[in-house]
Amino acid sequence: MIIIDGHCDALFKMIENPSLDFFASDLSGLDVTYPRMCRSNIKVQFFAIYLSERIKNPRLDHYLEYAALFHRKIVSDGRIRAIRTRNDLEAVMRSGTERGALLTLEGADALHGNLLHLQTLYDLGVRMIGTTWNYANWAADGILEPRQAGFTLQGKAFIKACNELGMLLDASHLSVRAFWDMAECSRKPFVATHSNAKAVCSHPRNLDDDQIRELIRAGGRIGITFVPWFVSHQGAAIDGIIKHIDHILSLGGAGSLALGSDFDGIDRWIPQLEHAGQFDRLAFELYKRYPDDVAEGILYGNWYSFLAEQLPAR
Ligand SMILES: [Zn+2]
């Protein structure tokens, strides 16, 4: 079993509680830890920079603090490599022991369209940006913003700047209108790192069928997420995750389906999928139900091929 997981908030917990040790072998208060990555053979874990809602005036400094923590506490000792390039990705996938970490940003509030700051984040290894969290910022409206507008002019220019820089784009959390603005503006395929299917569970954070078809058509990816209330309104279980996968497969999504756990961003969990050391049950169910290549695509292959295509060569 190989896993690539497209979203977790471990850095947020580590900022909030600096005593948390990502490499500790005991239960350390984190869902995602290095021993659990090993147990599930997570080859690449995405780590989101997600600022607390308590921060009312986000600044670049806040992002830099996360990036420093990531470099100091996740990728400093050689067991986990920061993935900045296709070379890094291939080295990790070839290696028997080395694992990878991809730094992402969830909510670009502090960037205010500043392209030098965008470049700075890129230089620090950030390779993907979700423009908004749930609410509005200078660039676009999030899915819980009552206005439900799309991208601003400045936000659309930011999409183009990301395309040119090679910064990948994440549409999870965007308003529906903003999603379609991104589909229109982005010259490169984009993804939804942690969203499920609205037709299966009608939560606003989930994607409707037209959005799913668009991501499939454009060569994007959809990270199925383990947030219980995005899986089912009652009794979320691994079976419920399978229903989302079946639905997206029925729309032709075998090459687009991936995983985006949202571990460390949730305070309730799906039974038998309660932390990053527990991917085995889900993998078992996928291999039982689907051809091997489909199961492998969901577990890691579709993230792998996307990153291999979209990351800079070196
Ligand atoms: Zn999120």
Short mmCIF file of C-alpha atoms and ligand atoms in Angstrom, two decimals:
data_model
loop_
_atom_site.label_atom_id
_atom_site.label_comp_id
_atom_site.label_asym_id
_atom_site.label_seq_id
_atom_site.Cartn_x
_atom_site.Cartn_y
_atom_site.Cartn_z
CA MET A 1 0.00 0.00 0.00
CA ILE A 2 1.19 3.48 -0.97
CA ILE A 3 -0.65 6.65 0.07
CA ILE A 4 -0.46 10.29 -0.98
CA ASP A 5 -2.64 12.54 1.18
CA GLY A 6 -3.59 15.94 -0.23
CA HIS A 7 -4.51 17.84 2.95
CA CYS A 8 -3.75 17.98 6.65
CA ASP A 9 -3.59 20.69 9.30
CA ALA A 10 -0.79 19.27 11.46
CA LEU A 11 1.19 22.53 11.14
CA PHE A 12 -1.73 24.47 12.62
CA LYS A 13 -1.76 22.22 15.69
CA MET A 14 2.02 22.49 16.00
CA ILE A 15 1.86 26.29 15.88
CA GLU A 16 -0.87 26.29 18.51
CA ASN A 17 1.02 23.83 20.70
CA PRO A 18 4.80 24.03 20.16
CA SER A 19 5.42 21.02 22.43
CA LEU A 20 3.88 18.63 19.88
CA ASP A 21 6.54 16.36 18.38
CA PHE A 22 5.86 15.14 14.84
CA PHE A 23 8.38 12.32 15.22
CA ALA A 24 7.27 11.08 18.65
CA SER A 25 6.24 7.45 18.76
CA ASP A 26 3.64 7.94 21.47
CA LEU A 27 0.20 9.42 20.93
CA SER A 28 1.23 13.02 20.65
CA GLY A 29 -1.99 14.93 20.02
CA LEU A 30 -1.46 14.90 16.26
CA ASP A 31 -3.45 12.79 13.78
CA VAL A 32 -0.54 12.86 11.32
CA THR A 33 2.86 11.88 12.72
CA TYR A 34 5.98 10.39 11.21
CA PRO A 35 5.44 6.93 12.77
CA ARG A 36 1.90 6.91 11.37
CA MET A 37 3.14 8.00 7.93
CA CYS A 38 5.45 4.97 8.07
CA ARG A 39 2.71 2.63 9.23
CA SER A 40 0.40 3.61 6.34
CA ASN A 41 3.29 4.09 3.91
CA ILE A 42 2.26 7.67 3.22
CA LYS A 43 4.88 8.64 0.65
CA VAL A 44 3.76 12.24 0.30
CA GLN A 45 1.79 14.30 2.80
CA PHE A 46 0.52 17.77 1.93
CA PHE A 47 0.88 20.20 4.87
CA ALA A 48 -1.36 23.26 4.84
CA ILE A 49 -0.49 26.66 6.22
CA TYR A 50 -3.82 27.56 7.79
CA LEU A 51 -3.99 30.58 10.09
CA SER A 52 -6.20 30.61 13.16
CA GLU A 53 -9.44 32.54 12.80
CA ARG A 54 -8.26 34.47 15.86
CA ILE A 55 -5.77 36.34 13.67
CA LYS A 56 -7.75 39.30 12.45
CA ASN A 57 -5.02 40.95 10.37
CA PRO A 58 -3.04 38.19 8.67
CA ARG A 59 0.43 39.23 7.52
CA LEU A 60 3.16 37.54 5.49
CA ASP A 61 4.99 37.02 8.82
CA HIS A 62 2.34 34.55 9.89
CA TYR A 63 2.98 32.43 6.79
CA LEU A 64 6.74 32.69 7.33
CA GLU A 65 6.31 31.36 10.85
CA TYR A 66 4.58 28.25 9.45
CA ALA A 67 7.20 27.81 6.73
CA ALA A 68 9.96 28.05 9.35
CA LEU A 69 8.22 25.46 11.52
CA PHE A 70 7.79 23.17 8.52
CA HIS A 71 11.48 23.36 7.66
CA ARG A 72 12.65 23.08 11.25
CA LYS A 73 10.33 20.39 12.56
CA ILE A 74 9.15 18.32 9.58
CA VAL A 75 11.87 18.22 6.93
CA SER A 76 15.09 19.07 8.75
CA ASP A 77 16.61 15.68 9.53
CA GLY A 78 16.40 13.87 6.18
CA ARG A 79 13.64 11.38 6.95
CA ILE A 80 11.12 13.60 5.16
CA ARG A 81 12.07 15.64 2.10
CA ALA A 82 10.40 18.92 1.18
CA ILE A 83 8.95 18.39 -2.28
CA ARG A 84 9.63 21.41 -4.48
CA THR A 85 10.32 19.74 -7.82
CA ARG A 86 9.56 16.68 -9.91
CA ASN A 87 13.09 15.50 -9.05
CA ASP A 88 12.20 15.57 -5.33
CA LEU A 89 8.98 13.68 -6.02
CA GLU A 90 10.69 10.98 -8.09
CA ALA A 91 13.46 10.58 -5.51
CA VAL A 92 10.92 10.04 -2.75
CA MET A 93 8.82 7.61 -4.80
CA ARG A 94 11.94 5.61 -5.73
CA SER A 95 13.32 5.55 -2.21
CA GLY A 96 12.51 2.70 0.12
CA THR A 97 12.60 4.87 3.22
CA GLU A 98 12.42 8.55 2.39
CA ARG A 99 9.05 10.33 2.56
CA GLY A 100 7.89 13.63 1.13
CA ALA A 101 6.08 16.71 2.38
CA LEU A 102 4.43 19.29 0.16
CA LEU A 103 3.82 22.72 1.68
CA THR A 104 0.52 24.37 0.73
CA LEU A 105 -1.35 27.52 1.72
CA GLU A 106 -5.02 27.48 2.69
CA GLY A 107 -6.35 31.04 2.49
CA ALA A 108 -4.24 33.70 0.73
CA ASP A 109 -5.65 36.54 2.86
CA ALA A 110 -2.26 38.00 3.79
CA LEU A 111 -0.95 38.16 0.22
CA HIS A 112 -3.19 41.01 -0.97
CA GLY A 113 -2.08 40.31 -4.52
CA ASN A 114 1.55 41.07 -3.66
CA LEU A 115 3.55 39.15 -6.26
CA LEU A 116 6.83 39.54 -4.38
CA HIS A 117 5.23 37.85 -1.38
CA LEU A 118 3.83 35.15 -3.65
CA GLN A 119 7.34 34.60 -5.03
CA THR A 120 8.71 34.49 -1.46
CA LEU A 121 6.29 31.71 -0.53
CA TYR A 122 7.26 29.83 -3.68
CA ASP A 123 10.94 30.19 -2.81
CA LEU A 124 10.15 28.77 0.66
CA GLY A 125 8.67 25.68 -0.98
CA VAL A 126 4.95 26.46 -1.06
CA ARG A 127 3.64 24.74 -4.17
CA MET A 128 -0.14 25.06 -3.93
CA ILE A 129 -2.55 27.77 -2.82
CA GLY A 130 -6.21 27.64 -1.90
CA THR A 131 -7.18 31.25 -2.46
CA THR A 132 -9.78 31.43 0.30
CA TRP A 133 -10.89 29.62 3.40
CA ASN A 134 -14.65 29.76 4.03
CA TYR A 135 -15.08 33.54 3.86
CA ALA A 136 -14.28 36.44 1.55
CA ASN A 137 -10.87 38.02 1.12
CA TRP A 138 -9.30 40.43 -1.37
CA ALA A 139 -9.20 37.73 -4.05
CA ALA A 140 -12.50 35.87 -3.90
CA ASP A 141 -15.45 34.70 -1.82
CA GLY A 142 -15.37 31.47 0.12
CA ILE A 143 -18.23 29.02 0.24
CA LEU A 144 -19.77 30.37 3.47
CA GLU A 145 -19.63 34.06 2.52
CA PRO A 146 -23.29 35.13 2.19
CA ARG A 147 -22.55 37.32 -0.87
CA GLN A 148 -21.34 34.27 -2.88
CA ALA A 149 -19.41 36.37 -5.36
CA GLY A 150 -16.57 35.09 -7.52
CA PHE A 151 -13.02 36.39 -7.99
CA THR A 152 -12.14 40.09 -7.92
CA LEU A 153 -10.09 41.55 -10.75
CA GLN A 154 -7.07 41.41 -8.44
CA GLY A 155 -7.92 37.77 -7.65
CA LYS A 156 -8.09 36.89 -11.35
CA ALA A 157 -4.68 38.50 -11.91
CA PHE A 158 -3.42 36.41 -8.98
CA ILE A 159 -4.63 33.20 -10.68
CA LYS A 160 -2.64 34.14 -13.77
CA ALA A 161 0.43 34.97 -11.67
CA CYS A 162 0.18 31.56 -9.96
CA ASN A 163 -0.07 29.87 -13.37
CA GLU A 164 3.04 31.65 -14.57
CA LEU A 165 5.01 30.94 -11.42
CA GLY A 166 4.04 27.26 -11.30
CA MET A 167 2.04 27.70 -8.09
CA LEU A 168 -0.76 25.10 -8.18
CA LEU A 169 -4.33 26.11 -7.35
CA ASP A 170 -6.78 24.51 -4.93
CA ALA A 171 -10.52 25.22 -5.29
CA SER A 172 -11.71 23.59 -2.04
CA HIS A 173 -13.47 26.26 0.08
CA LEU A 174 -14.20 28.57 -2.90
CA SER A 175 -17.72 29.80 -3.54
CA VAL A 176 -19.38 28.09 -6.51
CA ARG A 177 -19.06 31.27 -8.55
CA ALA A 178 -15.38 31.58 -7.65
CA PHE A 179 -14.84 27.96 -8.67
CA TRP A 180 -16.17 28.75 -12.15
CA ASP A 181 -14.10 31.93 -12.35
CA MET A 182 -11.06 29.80 -11.60
CA ALA A 183 -12.10 27.29 -14.28
CA GLU A 184 -12.33 30.16 -16.76
CA CYS A 185 -9.16 32.01 -15.75
CA SER A 186 -6.68 29.27 -14.98
CA ARG A 187 -4.61 28.10 -17.91
CA LYS A 188 -3.55 25.05 -15.92
CA PRO A 189 -5.55 22.24 -14.34
CA PHE A 190 -6.51 22.91 -10.73
CA VAL A 191 -7.67 20.67 -7.91
CA ALA A 192 -10.00 20.42 -4.93
CA THR A 193 -7.73 18.95 -2.25
CA HIS A 194 -10.42 18.11 0.32
CA SER A 195 -14.02 18.06 -0.91
CA ASN A 196 -16.60 15.33 -1.50
CA ALA A 197 -19.66 14.97 -3.75
CA LYS A 198 -22.68 17.15 -2.98
CA ALA A 199 -25.00 14.65 -4.72
CA VAL A 200 -24.10 12.11 -2.00
CA CYS A 201 -23.96 14.49 0.99
CA SER A 202 -25.41 17.96 0.52
CA HIS A 203 -22.84 20.01 2.45
CA PRO A 204 -21.83 23.38 0.92
CA ARG A 205 -18.12 22.36 1.10
CA ASN A 206 -18.81 19.48 -1.28
CA LEU A 207 -18.72 19.74 -5.09
CA ASP A 208 -21.77 19.53 -7.34
CA ASP A 209 -21.73 17.26 -10.38
CA ASP A 210 -20.95 20.08 -12.83
CA GLN A 211 -17.91 21.06 -10.75
CA ILE A 212 -16.76 17.44 -10.57
CA ARG A 213 -17.18 17.04 -14.35
CA GLU A 214 -15.18 20.22 -14.91
CA LEU A 215 -12.30 19.04 -12.70
CA ILE A 216 -12.28 15.73 -14.57
CA ARG A 217 -12.47 17.41 -17.99
CA ALA A 218 -9.65 19.81 -17.20
CA GLY A 219 -7.30 17.17 -15.79
CA GLY A 220 -7.64 18.28 -12.16
CA ARG A 221 -7.90 16.15 -9.06
CA ILE A 222 -10.50 15.69 -6.30
CA GLY A 223 -9.24 14.73 -2.85
CA ILE A 224 -11.92 12.70 -1.06
CA THR A 225 -11.98 13.93 2.50
CA PHE A 226 -12.67 12.15 5.77
CA VAL A 227 -14.49 15.03 7.48
CA PRO A 228 -17.48 13.09 8.90
CA TRP A 229 -20.01 15.84 8.17
CA PHE A 230 -18.87 16.04 4.52
CA VAL A 231 -19.28 12.26 4.19
CA SER A 232 -22.73 11.71 5.60
CA HIS A 233 -25.33 13.52 7.71
CA GLN A 234 -25.61 10.48 9.92
CA GLY A 235 -23.25 7.73 10.92
CA ALA A 236 -20.33 8.56 8.63
CA ALA A 237 -18.30 5.42 7.97
CA ILE A 238 -15.85 4.04 5.41
CA ASP A 239 -18.90 2.77 3.47
CA GLY A 240 -19.99 6.40 3.19
CA ILE A 241 -16.64 7.37 1.67
CA ILE A 242 -17.11 4.58 -0.85
CA LYS A 243 -20.45 6.13 -1.90
CA HIS A 244 -18.67 9.40 -2.78
CA ILE A 245 -16.02 7.47 -4.71
CA ASP A 246 -18.68 5.43 -6.56
CA HIS A 247 -20.49 8.60 -7.52
CA ILE A 248 -17.39 10.34 -8.86
CA LEU A 249 -16.39 7.16 -10.70
CA SER A 250 -19.87 7.16 -12.32
CA LEU A 251 -19.05 10.65 -13.66
CA GLY A 252 -15.85 9.31 -15.23
CA GLY A 253 -13.48 10.29 -12.44
CA ALA A 254 -11.19 7.27 -12.18
CA GLY A 255 -8.21 9.39 -13.25
CA SER A 256 -9.10 12.32 -10.99
CA LEU A 257 -9.98 10.73 -7.66
CA ALA A 258 -7.47 11.17 -4.86
CA LEU A 259 -7.41 11.58 -1.08
CA GLY A 260 -7.39 14.69 1.13
CA SER A 261 -7.93 13.48 4.69
CA ASP A 262 -8.13 16.82 6.54
CA PHE A 263 -6.51 15.04 9.50
CA ASP A 264 -5.65 17.47 12.31
CA GLY A 265 -8.31 19.81 10.92
CA ILE A 266 -11.19 17.80 12.41
CA ASP A 267 -12.38 17.03 15.91
CA ARG A 268 -14.53 14.03 14.99
CA TRP A 269 -13.33 11.09 12.96
CA ILE A 270 -14.69 8.22 10.89
CA PRO A 271 -14.41 4.90 12.73
CA GLN A 272 -11.33 2.95 11.57
CA LEU A 273 -10.05 6.11 9.87
CA GLU A 274 -9.18 8.10 12.95
CA HIS A 275 -5.58 9.07 12.17
CA ALA A 276 -2.93 8.80 9.49
CA GLY A 277 -1.86 5.35 10.69
CA GLN A 278 -5.23 3.91 9.69
CA PHE A 279 -5.37 3.98 5.89
CA ASP A 280 -5.24 0.18 5.69
CA ARG A 281 -8.97 -0.45 6.13
CA LEU A 282 -9.90 2.09 3.44
CA ALA A 283 -7.26 0.61 1.11
CA PHE A 284 -8.63 -2.88 1.76
CA GLU A 285 -12.14 -1.74 0.81
CA LEU A 286 -10.89 -0.03 -2.37
CA TYR A 287 -8.89 -3.06 -3.53
CA LYS A 288 -11.90 -5.29 -2.76
CA ARG A 289 -14.28 -3.20 -4.87
CA TYR A 290 -12.29 -1.81 -7.77
CA PRO A 291 -9.66 -2.93 -10.27
CA ASP A 292 -6.14 -2.53 -8.86
CA ASP A 293 -5.31 0.43 -11.10
CA VAL A 294 -8.40 2.34 -9.96
CA ALA A 295 -7.69 1.66 -6.28
CA GLU A 296 -4.05 2.67 -6.72
CA GLY A 297 -5.04 5.82 -8.59
CA ILE A 298 -7.21 6.90 -5.65
CA LEU A 299 -4.71 5.97 -2.95
CA TYR A 300 -1.70 7.68 -4.55
CA GLY A 301 -1.41 7.37 -8.33
CA ASN A 302 -3.57 10.31 -9.34
CA TRP A 303 -1.83 12.74 -7.00
CA TYR A 304 1.49 11.35 -8.16
CA SER A 305 0.75 11.81 -11.85
CA PHE A 306 -0.66 15.30 -11.24
CA LEU A 307 2.41 16.43 -9.31
CA ALA A 308 4.76 14.76 -11.79
CA GLU A 309 3.12 16.77 -14.56
CA GLN A 310 2.73 20.06 -12.76
CA LEU A 311 5.78 20.52 -10.51
CA PRO A 312 8.84 22.18 -12.01
CA ALA A 313 11.36 19.64 -13.31
CA ARG A 314 14.15 20.78 -11.03
ZN ZN B 1 -9.92 23.17 4.69
#
